[in-house]
PDB file of C-alpha atoms in Angstrom:
ATOM      1  CA  MET A   1       0.000   0.000   0.000  1.00  0.00           C
ATOM      2  CA  LEU A   2       2.812   2.419   0.903  1.00  0.00           C
ATOM      3  CA  THR A   3       4.592   1.643  -2.349  1.00  0.00           C
ATOM      4  CA  ARG A   4       1.422   2.319  -4.340  1.00  0.00           C
ATOM      5  CA  ARG A   5       0.860   5.599  -2.487  1.00  0.00           C
ATOM      6  CA  PHE A   6       4.470   6.639  -3.105  1.00  0.00           C
ATOM      7  CA  CYS A   7       4.107   5.881  -6.817  1.00  0.00           C
ATOM      8  CA  LEU A   8       0.915   7.940  -7.042  1.00  0.00           C
ATOM      9  CA  GLN A   9       2.567  10.869  -5.280  1.00  0.00           C
ATOM     10  CA  ALA A  10       5.574  10.649  -7.568  1.00  0.00           C
ATOM     11  CA  LEU A  11       3.281  10.547 -10.615  1.00  0.00           C
ATOM     12  CA  PHE A  12       1.382  13.613  -9.385  1.00  0.00           C
ATOM     13  CA  ILE A  13       4.628  15.539  -8.882  1.00  0.00           C
ATOM     14  CA  LEU A  14       5.846  14.525 -12.343  1.00  0.00           C
ATOM     15  CA  LEU A  15       2.594  15.556 -14.028  1.00  0.00           C
ATOM     16  CA  SER A  16       2.590  18.881 -12.163  1.00  0.00           C
ATOM     17  CA  ALA A  17       6.156  19.539 -13.279  1.00  0.00           C
ATOM     18  CA  LEU A  18       5.338  18.676 -16.892  1.00  0.00           C
ATOM     19  CA  PHE A  19       2.307  20.985 -16.834  1.00  0.00           C
ATOM     20  CA  ALA A  20       4.351  23.834 -15.364  1.00  0.00           C
ATOM     21  CA  ALA A  21       7.043  23.276 -17.973  1.00  0.00           C
ATOM     22  CA  SER A  22       4.454  23.555 -20.750  1.00  0.00           C
ATOM     23  CA  LEU A  23       3.423  27.030 -19.592  1.00  0.00           C
ATOM     24  CA  THR A  24       5.081  30.258 -20.653  1.00  0.00           C
ATOM     25  CA  PHE A  25       6.112  32.351 -17.663  1.00  0.00           C
ATOM     26  CA  SER A  26       6.504  36.054 -18.395  1.00  0.00           C
ATOM     27  CA  GLN A  27       8.263  38.945 -16.736  1.00  0.00           C
ATOM     28  CA  GLU A  28       6.687  42.378 -16.590  1.00  0.00           C
ATOM     29  CA  ILE A  29       7.778  45.088 -19.024  1.00  0.00           C
ATOM     30  CA  ARG A  30       7.229  47.875 -16.495  1.00  0.00           C
ATOM     31  CA  VAL A  31       6.615  48.259 -12.763  1.00  0.00           C
ATOM     32  CA  LEU A  32       4.830  51.380 -11.497  1.00  0.00           C
ATOM     33  CA  GLN A  33       5.412  52.273  -7.880  1.00  0.00           C
ATOM     34  CA  GLY A  34       3.363  55.000  -6.278  1.00  0.00           C
ATOM     35  CA  ASP A  35       2.839  56.051  -2.678  1.00  0.00           C
ATOM     36  CA  GLY A  36       3.707  52.798  -0.951  1.00  0.00           C
ATOM     37  CA  PHE A  37       0.109  51.600  -0.652  1.00  0.00           C
ATOM     38  CA  ASP A  38      -1.482  48.424  -2.019  1.00  0.00           C
ATOM     39  CA  VAL A  39      -3.304  48.676  -5.354  1.00  0.00           C
ATOM     40  CA  LYS A  40      -6.912  47.468  -5.374  1.00  0.00           C
ATOM     41  CA  SER A  41      -8.033  48.515  -8.877  1.00  0.00           C
ATOM     42  CA  VAL A  42      -6.641  49.378 -12.314  1.00  0.00           C
ATOM     43  CA  ALA A  43      -8.220  50.664 -15.536  1.00  0.00           C
ATOM     44  CA  PHE A  44      -7.063  51.939 -18.934  1.00  0.00           C
ATOM     45  CA  SER A  45      -8.586  55.012 -20.555  1.00  0.00           C
ATOM     46  CA  PRO A  46     -10.493  54.283 -23.789  1.00  0.00           C
ATOM     47  CA  ASP A  47      -7.632  55.635 -25.923  1.00  0.00           C
ATOM     48  CA  GLY A  48      -5.081  53.580 -23.963  1.00  0.00           C
ATOM     49  CA  ARG A  49      -2.928  56.568 -23.094  1.00  0.00           C
ATOM     50  CA  ILE A  50      -3.729  56.709 -19.380  1.00  0.00           C
ATOM     51  CA  LEU A  51      -3.633  53.969 -16.767  1.00  0.00           C
ATOM     52  CA  ALA A  52      -5.411  54.627 -13.475  1.00  0.00           C
ATOM     53  CA  SER A  53      -4.787  52.827 -10.195  1.00  0.00           C
ATOM     54  CA  GLY A  54      -6.848  52.942  -7.001  1.00  0.00           C
ATOM     55  CA  LEU A  55      -4.957  52.592  -3.715  1.00  0.00           C
ATOM     56  CA  THR A  56      -5.733  51.527  -0.165  1.00  0.00           C
ATOM     57  CA  SER A  57      -4.846  55.073   0.919  1.00  0.00           C
ATOM     58  CA  GLY A  58      -7.885  56.442  -0.931  1.00  0.00           C
ATOM     59  CA  THR A  59      -5.746  58.066  -3.611  1.00  0.00           C
ATOM     60  CA  ILE A  60      -6.112  57.405  -7.343  1.00  0.00           C
ATOM     61  CA  LEU A  61      -2.987  57.745  -9.469  1.00  0.00           C
ATOM     62  CA  LEU A  62      -3.059  58.506 -13.185  1.00  0.00           C
ATOM     63  CA  TRP A  63      -0.088  57.259 -15.204  1.00  0.00           C
ATOM     64  CA  GLU A  64       1.088  57.775 -18.758  1.00  0.00           C
ATOM     65  CA  ALA A  65       0.820  54.223 -20.037  1.00  0.00           C
ATOM     66  CA  SER A  66       3.624  54.514 -22.602  1.00  0.00           C
ATOM     67  CA  SER A  67       6.264  55.829 -20.197  1.00  0.00           C
ATOM     68  CA  GLY A  68       5.040  54.934 -16.707  1.00  0.00           C
ATOM     69  CA  LYS A  69       5.246  58.589 -15.688  1.00  0.00           C
ATOM     70  CA  GLU A  70       2.800  59.759 -13.026  1.00  0.00           C
ATOM     71  CA  ILE A  71       0.514  62.400 -14.519  1.00  0.00           C
ATOM     72  CA  ARG A  72      -1.886  63.279 -11.751  1.00  0.00           C
ATOM     73  CA  ARG A  73      -3.303  62.158  -8.430  1.00  0.00           C
ATOM     74  CA  LEU A  74      -6.925  62.320  -7.385  1.00  0.00           C
ATOM     75  CA  GLU A  75      -7.407  62.708  -3.647  1.00  0.00           C
ATOM     76  CA  GLY A  76     -10.528  62.759  -1.508  1.00  0.00           C
ATOM     77  CA  HIS A  77     -11.555  59.209  -0.636  1.00  0.00           C
ATOM     78  CA  THR A  78     -10.847  58.094   2.934  1.00  0.00           C
ATOM     79  CA  GLY A  79     -10.989  54.341   2.316  1.00  0.00           C
ATOM     80  CA  TYR A  80      -9.778  51.699  -0.112  1.00  0.00           C
ATOM     81  CA  VAL A  81     -10.543  52.501  -3.754  1.00  0.00           C
ATOM     82  CA  PHE A  82     -11.954  49.107  -4.693  1.00  0.00           C
ATOM     83  CA  SER A  83     -13.081  50.030  -8.206  1.00  0.00           C
ATOM     84  CA  ILE A  84     -12.446  52.601 -10.930  1.00  0.00           C
ATOM     85  CA  SER A  85     -14.009  53.057 -14.366  1.00  0.00           C
ATOM     86  CA  PHE A  86     -13.392  55.491 -17.230  1.00  0.00           C
ATOM     87  CA  SER A  87     -16.337  56.959 -19.102  1.00  0.00           C
ATOM     88  CA  PRO A  88     -16.520  55.872 -22.758  1.00  0.00           C
ATOM     89  CA  ASP A  89     -15.247  59.267 -23.945  1.00  0.00           C
ATOM     90  CA  GLY A  90     -12.389  59.196 -21.421  1.00  0.00           C
ATOM     91  CA  HIS A  91     -13.280  62.555 -19.879  1.00  0.00           C
ATOM     92  CA  LEU A  92     -14.533  61.182 -16.553  1.00  0.00           C
ATOM     93  CA  LEU A  93     -13.314  58.647 -14.033  1.00  0.00           C
ATOM     94  CA  ALA A  94     -15.655  57.048 -11.504  1.00  0.00           C
ATOM     95  CA  SER A  95     -14.344  55.571  -8.258  1.00  0.00           C
ATOM     96  CA  GLY A  96     -15.948  53.567  -5.466  1.00  0.00           C
ATOM     97  CA  SER A  97     -14.522  53.339  -1.975  1.00  0.00           C
ATOM     98  CA  SER A  98     -14.768  51.740   1.442  1.00  0.00           C
ATOM     99  CA  ILE A  99     -15.059  53.682   4.740  1.00  0.00           C
ATOM    100  CA  ASP A 100     -16.568  56.831   3.159  1.00  0.00           C
ATOM    101  CA  ASN A 101     -19.012  54.630   1.179  1.00  0.00           C
ATOM    102  CA  THR A 102     -19.121  57.123  -1.697  1.00  0.00           C
ATOM    103  CA  ILE A 103     -18.777  57.135  -5.465  1.00  0.00           C
ATOM    104  CA  ARG A 104     -16.921  60.066  -6.942  1.00  0.00           C
ATOM    105  CA  LEU A 105     -16.777  61.427 -10.456  1.00  0.00           C
ATOM    106  CA  TRP A 106     -13.520  63.071 -11.474  1.00  0.00           C
ATOM    107  CA  ASP A 107     -12.469  65.248 -14.389  1.00  0.00           C
ATOM    108  CA  VAL A 108      -9.546  63.318 -15.871  1.00  0.00           C
ATOM    109  CA  SER A 109      -7.824  66.324 -17.458  1.00  0.00           C
ATOM    110  CA  SER A 110      -7.842  68.506 -14.343  1.00  0.00           C
ATOM    111  CA  GLY A 111      -8.152  66.003 -11.494  1.00  0.00           C
ATOM    112  CA  GLU A 112     -11.095  67.950 -10.090  1.00  0.00           C
ATOM    113  CA  GLU A 113     -13.811  66.097  -8.187  1.00  0.00           C
ATOM    114  CA  LEU A 114     -17.020  66.920 -10.056  1.00  0.00           C
ATOM    115  CA  LYS A 115     -19.650  64.962  -8.166  1.00  0.00           C
ATOM    116  CA  ARG A 116     -20.064  62.817  -5.089  1.00  0.00           C
ATOM    117  CA  LEU A 117     -22.733  60.127  -5.266  1.00  0.00           C
ATOM    118  CA  GLU A 118     -24.063  59.118  -1.866  1.00  0.00           C
ATOM    119  CA  GLY A 119     -26.701  56.625  -0.821  1.00  0.00           C
ATOM    120  CA  HIS A 120     -25.049  53.236  -0.400  1.00  0.00           C
ATOM    121  CA  GLY A 121     -24.992  52.074   3.197  1.00  0.00           C
ATOM    122  CA  SER A 122     -21.646  50.307   3.048  1.00  0.00           C
ATOM    123  CA  TYR A 123     -18.482  49.751   0.995  1.00  0.00           C
ATOM    124  CA  ILE A 124     -18.636  50.283  -2.769  1.00  0.00           C
ATOM    125  CA  ARG A 125     -17.093  47.210  -4.411  1.00  0.00           C
ATOM    126  CA  SER A 126     -17.677  47.960  -8.083  1.00  0.00           C
ATOM    127  CA  VAL A 127     -18.529  50.813 -10.461  1.00  0.00           C
ATOM    128  CA  SER A 128     -19.172  50.649 -14.206  1.00  0.00           C
ATOM    129  CA  PHE A 129     -20.196  53.187 -16.868  1.00  0.00           C
ATOM    130  CA  SER A 130     -22.841  52.280 -19.413  1.00  0.00           C
ATOM    131  CA  PRO A 131     -21.575  52.144 -23.022  1.00  0.00           C
ATOM    132  CA  ASP A 132     -23.246  55.491 -23.838  1.00  0.00           C
ATOM    133  CA  GLY A 133     -21.789  57.111 -20.703  1.00  0.00           C
ATOM    134  CA  ARG A 134     -25.147  58.305 -19.427  1.00  0.00           C
ATOM    135  CA  LEU A 135     -25.488  55.822 -16.558  1.00  0.00           C
ATOM    136  CA  LEU A 136     -23.245  54.522 -13.817  1.00  0.00           C
ATOM    137  CA  ALA A 137     -23.879  51.228 -12.022  1.00  0.00           C
ATOM    138  CA  SER A 138     -22.547  50.383  -8.588  1.00  0.00           C
ATOM    139  CA  GLY A 139     -22.440  47.310  -6.363  1.00  0.00           C
ATOM    140  CA  SER A 140     -22.038  47.444  -2.605  1.00  0.00           C
ATOM    141  CA  ASP A 141     -21.683  45.555   0.634  1.00  0.00           C
ATOM    142  CA  ASP A 142     -25.197  46.805   1.421  1.00  0.00           C
ATOM    143  CA  ARG A 143     -26.413  44.052  -0.984  1.00  0.00           C
ATOM    144  CA  THR A 144     -27.841  46.484  -3.541  1.00  0.00           C
ATOM    145  CA  VAL A 145     -27.063  47.444  -7.112  1.00  0.00           C
ATOM    146  CA  ARG A 146     -27.772  51.070  -7.959  1.00  0.00           C
ATOM    147  CA  LEU A 147     -28.110  53.027 -11.178  1.00  0.00           C
ATOM    148  CA  TRP A 148     -27.078  56.679 -11.273  1.00  0.00           C
ATOM    149  CA  ASP A 149     -27.588  59.493 -13.759  1.00  0.00           C
ATOM    150  CA  VAL A 150     -24.093  60.694 -14.592  1.00  0.00           C
ATOM    151  CA  SER A 151     -25.032  64.247 -15.597  1.00  0.00           C
ATOM    152  CA  SER A 152     -26.929  65.026 -12.402  1.00  0.00           C
ATOM    153  CA  GLY A 153     -25.503  62.490  -9.952  1.00  0.00           C
ATOM    154  CA  ARG A 154     -29.040  61.439  -9.053  1.00  0.00           C
ATOM    155  CA  GLU A 155     -29.873  57.861  -8.042  1.00  0.00           C
ATOM    156  CA  LEU A 156     -32.278  56.470 -10.655  1.00  0.00           C
ATOM    157  CA  ALA A 157     -32.913  52.943  -9.424  1.00  0.00           C
ATOM    158  CA  ARG A 158     -32.101  50.552  -6.621  1.00  0.00           C
ATOM    159  CA  LEU A 159     -31.945  46.899  -7.705  1.00  0.00           C
ATOM    160  CA  VAL A 160     -32.669  44.577  -4.805  1.00  0.00           C
ATOM    161  CA  GLY A 161     -32.482  40.803  -4.666  1.00  0.00           C
ATOM    162  CA  HIS A 162     -28.975  39.741  -3.754  1.00  0.00           C
ATOM    163  CA  GLY A 163     -28.610  38.259  -0.290  1.00  0.00           C
ATOM    164  CA  ASN A 164     -25.002  39.283   0.316  1.00  0.00           C
ATOM    165  CA  VAL A 165     -22.227  41.644  -0.798  1.00  0.00           C
ATOM    166  CA  VAL A 166     -22.447  42.637  -4.475  1.00  0.00           C
ATOM    167  CA  GLY A 167     -18.842  42.198  -5.566  1.00  0.00           C
ATOM    168  CA  SER A 168     -19.025  43.201  -9.222  1.00  0.00           C
ATOM    169  CA  VAL A 169     -21.266  44.889 -11.788  1.00  0.00           C
ATOM    170  CA  ALA A 170     -20.895  45.147 -15.571  1.00  0.00           C
ATOM    171  CA  PHE A 171     -22.943  46.487 -18.481  1.00  0.00           C
ATOM    172  CA  SER A 172     -23.314  44.453 -21.643  1.00  0.00           C
ATOM    173  CA  PRO A 173     -21.645  46.122 -24.659  1.00  0.00           C
ATOM    174  CA  ASP A 174     -25.020  47.125 -26.123  1.00  0.00           C
ATOM    175  CA  GLY A 175     -26.066  48.656 -22.789  1.00  0.00           C
ATOM    176  CA  ARG A 176     -29.291  46.677 -22.548  1.00  0.00           C
ATOM    177  CA  LEU A 177     -28.230  44.322 -19.748  1.00  0.00           C
ATOM    178  CA  LEU A 178     -26.584  44.843 -16.409  1.00  0.00           C
ATOM    179  CA  ALA A 179     -24.969  41.847 -14.729  1.00  0.00           C
ATOM    180  CA  SER A 180     -24.180  41.624 -11.026  1.00  0.00           C
ATOM    181  CA  GLY A 181     -22.174  38.993  -9.172  1.00  0.00           C
ATOM    182  CA  ALA A 182     -22.495  38.591  -5.421  1.00  0.00           C
ATOM    183  CA  TRP A 183     -21.314  36.734  -2.362  1.00  0.00           C
ATOM    184  CA  ASP A 184     -24.705  34.997  -2.219  1.00  0.00           C
ATOM    185  CA  ARG A 185     -23.206  32.722  -4.929  1.00  0.00           C
ATOM    186  CA  THR A 186     -25.459  34.035  -7.686  1.00  0.00           C
ATOM    187  CA  ILE A 187     -25.160  36.111 -10.836  1.00  0.00           C
ATOM    188  CA  ARG A 188     -28.144  38.197 -11.857  1.00  0.00           C
ATOM    189  CA  PHE A 189     -29.046  39.837 -15.148  1.00  0.00           C
ATOM    190  CA  TRP A 190     -31.157  43.010 -15.106  1.00  0.00           C
ATOM    191  CA  ASP A 191     -32.957  44.843 -17.892  1.00  0.00           C
ATOM    192  CA  VAL A 192     -31.495  48.342 -17.828  1.00  0.00           C
ATOM    193  CA  SER A 193     -34.515  50.161 -19.257  1.00  0.00           C
ATOM    194  CA  SER A 194     -37.069  48.577 -16.911  1.00  0.00           C
ATOM    195  CA  THR A 195     -34.639  47.655 -14.062  1.00  0.00           C
ATOM    196  CA  LYS A 196     -36.396  44.279 -13.821  1.00  0.00           C
ATOM    197  CA  ALA A 197     -34.524  41.075 -12.993  1.00  0.00           C
ATOM    198  CA  LEU A 198     -34.339  38.801 -16.044  1.00  0.00           C
ATOM    199  CA  ARG A 199     -32.334  35.763 -15.017  1.00  0.00           C
ATOM    200  CA  ARG A 200     -30.465  34.339 -12.049  1.00  0.00           C
ATOM    201  CA  LEU A 201     -27.537  31.936 -12.291  1.00  0.00           C
ATOM    202  CA  GLU A 202     -27.427  29.772  -9.159  1.00  0.00           C
ATOM    203  CA  GLY A 203     -25.689  26.737  -7.759  1.00  0.00           C
ATOM    204  CA  LEU A 204     -22.209  28.236  -7.700  1.00  0.00           C
ATOM    205  CA  ALA A 205     -19.798  26.743  -5.191  1.00  0.00           C
ATOM    206  CA  ASP A 206     -18.557  30.006  -3.684  1.00  0.00           C
ATOM    207  CA  PHE A 207     -18.781  33.808  -3.632  1.00  0.00           C
ATOM    208  CA  VAL A 208     -18.820  35.586  -7.001  1.00  0.00           C
ATOM    209  CA  VAL A 209     -16.066  38.187  -6.743  1.00  0.00           C
ATOM    210  CA  SER A 210     -15.721  39.484 -10.302  1.00  0.00           C
ATOM    211  CA  ILE A 211     -17.559  39.419 -13.641  1.00  0.00           C
ATOM    212  CA  SER A 212     -16.777  40.600 -17.178  1.00  0.00           C
ATOM    213  CA  PHE A 213     -18.649  40.631 -20.505  1.00  0.00           C
ATOM    214  CA  SER A 214     -16.961  39.680 -23.763  1.00  0.00           C
ATOM    215  CA  SER A 215     -16.761  42.481 -26.334  1.00  0.00           C
ATOM    216  CA  ASP A 216     -19.599  41.001 -28.417  1.00  0.00           C
ATOM    217  CA  GLY A 217     -21.776  40.512 -25.330  1.00  0.00           C
ATOM    218  CA  GLY A 218     -22.232  36.818 -25.978  1.00  0.00           C
ATOM    219  CA  LEU A 219     -20.224  35.567 -23.007  1.00  0.00           C
ATOM    220  CA  LEU A 220     -19.812  36.427 -19.350  1.00  0.00           C
ATOM    221  CA  ALA A 221     -16.821  35.385 -17.243  1.00  0.00           C
ATOM    222  CA  SER A 222     -17.087  35.086 -13.464  1.00  0.00           C
ATOM    223  CA  GLY A 223     -14.280  34.738 -10.936  1.00  0.00           C
ATOM    224  CA  LEU A 224     -15.108  32.906  -7.701  1.00  0.00           C
ATOM    225  CA  ALA A 225     -13.661  32.803  -4.217  1.00  0.00           C
ATOM    226  CA  ASP A 226     -12.847  29.101  -4.650  1.00  0.00           C
ATOM    227  CA  GLY A 227     -10.317  29.933  -7.398  1.00  0.00           C
ATOM    228  CA  THR A 228     -12.444  28.870 -10.382  1.00  0.00           C
ATOM    229  CA  ILE A 229     -13.472  30.905 -13.417  1.00  0.00           C
ATOM    230  CA  HIS A 230     -16.745  30.159 -15.200  1.00  0.00           C
ATOM    231  CA  ILE A 231     -17.618  31.111 -18.777  1.00  0.00           C
ATOM    232  CA  TRP A 232     -21.354  31.572 -19.382  1.00  0.00           C
ATOM    233  CA  GLU A 233     -23.471  31.917 -22.511  1.00  0.00           C
ATOM    234  CA  VAL A 234     -25.440  35.080 -21.835  1.00  0.00           C
ATOM    235  CA  SER A 235     -28.458  34.274 -24.027  1.00  0.00           C
ATOM    236  CA  SER A 236     -29.189  30.952 -22.338  1.00  0.00           C
ATOM    237  CA  GLY A 237     -27.457  31.230 -18.954  1.00  0.00           C
ATOM    238  CA  ARG A 238     -25.648  27.978 -19.745  1.00  0.00           C
ATOM    239  CA  GLU A 239     -22.185  27.341 -18.320  1.00  0.00           C
ATOM    240  CA  LEU A 240     -19.888  26.633 -21.258  1.00  0.00           C
ATOM    241  CA  ARG A 241     -16.565  26.158 -19.568  1.00  0.00           C
ATOM    242  CA  ARG A 242     -14.838  26.087 -16.201  1.00  0.00           C
ATOM    243  CA  LEU A 243     -11.226  27.267 -15.896  1.00  0.00           C
ATOM    244  CA  GLU A 244      -9.345  25.723 -12.994  1.00  0.00           C
ATOM    245  CA  GLY A 245      -5.844  26.355 -11.702  1.00  0.00           C
ATOM    246  CA  HIS A 246      -5.878  29.216  -9.225  1.00  0.00           C
ATOM    247  CA  ARG A 247      -5.402  28.077  -5.644  1.00  0.00           C
ATOM    248  CA  PHE A 248      -7.231  30.968  -3.982  1.00  0.00           C
ATOM    249  CA  ALA A 249      -9.912  33.558  -4.744  1.00  0.00           C
ATOM    250  CA  VAL A 250     -10.095  35.081  -8.219  1.00  0.00           C
ATOM    251  CA  ASN A 251     -10.397  38.789  -7.492  1.00  0.00           C
ATOM    252  CA  SER A 252     -10.689  40.044 -11.069  1.00  0.00           C
ATOM    253  CA  VAL A 253     -11.470  38.725 -14.547  1.00  0.00           C
ATOM    254  CA  SER A 254     -11.326  40.559 -17.858  1.00  0.00           C
ATOM    255  CA  PHE A 255     -11.897  39.580 -21.483  1.00  0.00           C
ATOM    256  CA  SER A 256      -9.381  40.743 -24.076  1.00  0.00           C
ATOM    257  CA  PRO A 257     -10.833  43.199 -26.621  1.00  0.00           C
ATOM    258  CA  ASP A 258     -10.936  40.500 -29.327  1.00  0.00           C
ATOM    259  CA  GLY A 259     -12.656  38.061 -26.963  1.00  0.00           C
ATOM    260  CA  ARG A 260     -10.178  35.218 -27.408  1.00  0.00           C
ATOM    261  CA  LEU A 261      -8.540  35.542 -23.968  1.00  0.00           C
ATOM    262  CA  VAL A 262      -9.567  35.935 -20.364  1.00  0.00           C
ATOM    263  CA  ALA A 263      -7.158  37.378 -17.810  1.00  0.00           C
ATOM    264  CA  SER A 264      -7.501  36.620 -14.111  1.00  0.00           C
ATOM    265  CA  ALA A 265      -5.958  37.952 -10.906  1.00  0.00           C
ATOM    266  CA  SER A 266      -5.904  35.912  -7.717  1.00  0.00           C
ATOM    267  CA  ASP A 267      -4.990  35.838  -4.055  1.00  0.00           C
ATOM    268  CA  ASP A 268      -2.521  33.082  -5.020  1.00  0.00           C
ATOM    269  CA  GLN A 269      -0.273  35.947  -6.235  1.00  0.00           C
ATOM    270  CA  THR A 270      -0.578  35.039  -9.908  1.00  0.00           C
ATOM    271  CA  VAL A 271      -2.079  36.640 -12.987  1.00  0.00           C
ATOM    272  CA  ARG A 272      -3.030  34.148 -15.700  1.00  0.00           C
ATOM    273  CA  LEU A 273      -4.129  34.189 -19.314  1.00  0.00           C
ATOM    274  CA  TRP A 274      -6.657  31.648 -20.559  1.00  0.00           C
ATOM    275  CA  GLU A 275      -7.806  30.727 -24.051  1.00  0.00           C
ATOM    276  CA  VAL A 276     -11.580  31.123 -24.105  1.00  0.00           C
ATOM    277  CA  SER A 277     -12.261  28.579 -26.862  1.00  0.00           C
ATOM    278  CA  SER A 278     -10.425  25.717 -25.153  1.00  0.00           C
ATOM    279  CA  GLY A 279     -10.225  26.784 -21.508  1.00  0.00           C
ATOM    280  CA  LYS A 280      -6.471  26.195 -21.615  1.00  0.00           C
ATOM    281  CA  GLU A 281      -4.144  28.223 -19.425  1.00  0.00           C
ATOM    282  CA  LEU A 282      -1.739  29.891 -21.862  1.00  0.00           C
ATOM    283  CA  ARG A 283       0.460  32.054 -19.712  1.00  0.00           C
ATOM    284  CA  ARG A 284       1.247  32.720 -16.083  1.00  0.00           C
ATOM    285  CA  PHE A 285       2.754  36.052 -15.101  1.00  0.00           C
ATOM    286  CA  LYS A 286       5.241  35.810 -12.258  1.00  0.00           C
ATOM    287  CA  GLY A 287       6.952  38.337 -10.055  1.00  0.00           C
ATOM    288  CA  HIS A 288       4.103  39.383  -7.779  1.00  0.00           C
ATOM    289  CA  GLY A 289       4.877  39.925  -4.119  1.00  0.00           C
ATOM    290  CA  GLY A 290       1.286  39.868  -2.895  1.00  0.00           C
ATOM    291  CA  SER A 291      -2.289  39.161  -3.865  1.00  0.00           C
ATOM    292  CA  ALA A 292      -3.271  40.197  -7.387  1.00  0.00           C
ATOM    293  CA  ASN A 293      -6.415  42.310  -7.038  1.00  0.00           C
ATOM    294  CA  SER A 294      -7.249  43.675 -10.471  1.00  0.00           C
ATOM    295  CA  VAL A 295      -6.477  43.148 -14.161  1.00  0.00           C
ATOM    296  CA  ALA A 296      -7.252  45.271 -17.227  1.00  0.00           C
ATOM    297  CA  PHE A 297      -6.380  44.956 -20.911  1.00  0.00           C
ATOM    298  CA  SER A 298      -5.312  47.998 -22.899  1.00  0.00           C
ATOM    299  CA  PRO A 299      -7.867  48.889 -25.613  1.00  0.00           C
ATOM    300  CA  ASP A 300      -5.605  47.478 -28.350  1.00  0.00           C
ATOM    301  CA  GLY A 301      -5.154  44.245 -26.380  1.00  0.00           C
ATOM    302  CA  ARG A 302      -1.371  44.432 -26.422  1.00  0.00           C
ATOM    303  CA  LEU A 303      -0.851  45.177 -22.740  1.00  0.00           C
ATOM    304  CA  LEU A 304      -2.231  43.787 -19.502  1.00  0.00           C
ATOM    305  CA  ALA A 305      -2.093  45.762 -16.259  1.00  0.00           C
ATOM    306  CA  SER A 306      -2.313  44.210 -12.812  1.00  0.00           C
ATOM    307  CA  GLY A 307      -2.815  45.875  -9.442  1.00  0.00           C
ATOM    308  CA  LEU A 308      -1.219  44.184  -6.470  1.00  0.00           C
ATOM    309  CA  ASP A 309      -0.896  44.006  -2.715  1.00  0.00           C
ATOM    310  CA  ASP A 310       2.870  44.457  -3.127  1.00  0.00           C
ATOM    311  CA  LYS A 311       2.161  48.182  -3.703  1.00  0.00           C
ATOM    312  CA  THR A 312       2.814  48.059  -7.450  1.00  0.00           C
ATOM    313  CA  VAL A 313       1.085  48.162 -10.789  1.00  0.00           C
ATOM    314  CA  ARG A 314       2.712  45.865 -13.330  1.00  0.00           C
ATOM    315  CA  LEU A 315       2.432  46.020 -17.093  1.00  0.00           C
ATOM    316  CA  TRP A 316       2.760  42.857 -19.137  1.00  0.00           C
ATOM    317  CA  GLU A 317       2.968  42.179 -22.849  1.00  0.00           C
ATOM    318  CA  VAL A 318       0.088  40.053 -24.140  1.00  0.00           C
ATOM    319  CA  PRO A 319       1.125  37.326 -26.623  1.00  0.00           C
ATOM    320  CA  ALA A 320       0.030  38.042 -30.181  1.00  0.00           C
ATOM    321  CA  LYS A 321      -2.590  35.905 -31.852  1.00  0.00           C
ATOM    322  CA  PRO A 322      -0.941  33.078 -33.801  1.00  0.00           C
ATOM    323  CA  PRO A 323      -1.026  33.600 -37.583  1.00  0.00           C
TER     324      PRO A 323
END
């Protein structure tokens, strides 16, 4: 029995080594170091020229993506900046924070705080602009999803139904659907015009921490606290694929602009690239000194940014599509 167990252990180690050897491990092309605080969120501007990072200090740093030079800092939040989102025209940046429980709208060119959206009763985990830039969605620890009018800052709707923290919200590319993922282990789809709940995806094994739509709106990726990533067909709610490999919670998922890749960031201190069509892990980015909290592709899909608990933002080169 001992011999058999030893052989099985040896086989497992060998297979793990062979799998690791088949992966491409990549080094970052640039490391951005700011104020010495952990980075909870990252986002590229629509033109790809600016990279924003939200810190545990409450500060948001704006960087020139091509050089890594700090352009501007946005100050005002008193808690962790869990989420940031650029408006489609790139003129505004929305941020959601803990402690002060507020959403703020910033003028990107000047750094001026334009509006403060108040109403959530707890931490803001996620903010997302609608594709036309007229609406902002937010998800909170108060278990609600809210829709805001960007021009006035007025709360338009409160979407109730989740039984726990709403960890992530995302608009479909056509702006008709809003998806929300929560710690109640469900994903919900809402009709934006009527604010009615359309579908609920249940039976998930753990908290839903992050969600992301593909660029054509046909797929939704979800990152769970158990380390798995699920790919869903939006029209039917059917699970198409499950991506396994992370050892701890998947804090962020993002589709590449062409829809062929999904990037993920995890508490296991890795950022990984997955092929959507096969579910295969293609690349693992090493060098992180802490949990990976957020990932974002540049608009041209050539770069991937990650925000980390080692107080850095790292930029990685995304492998080109094979000819």
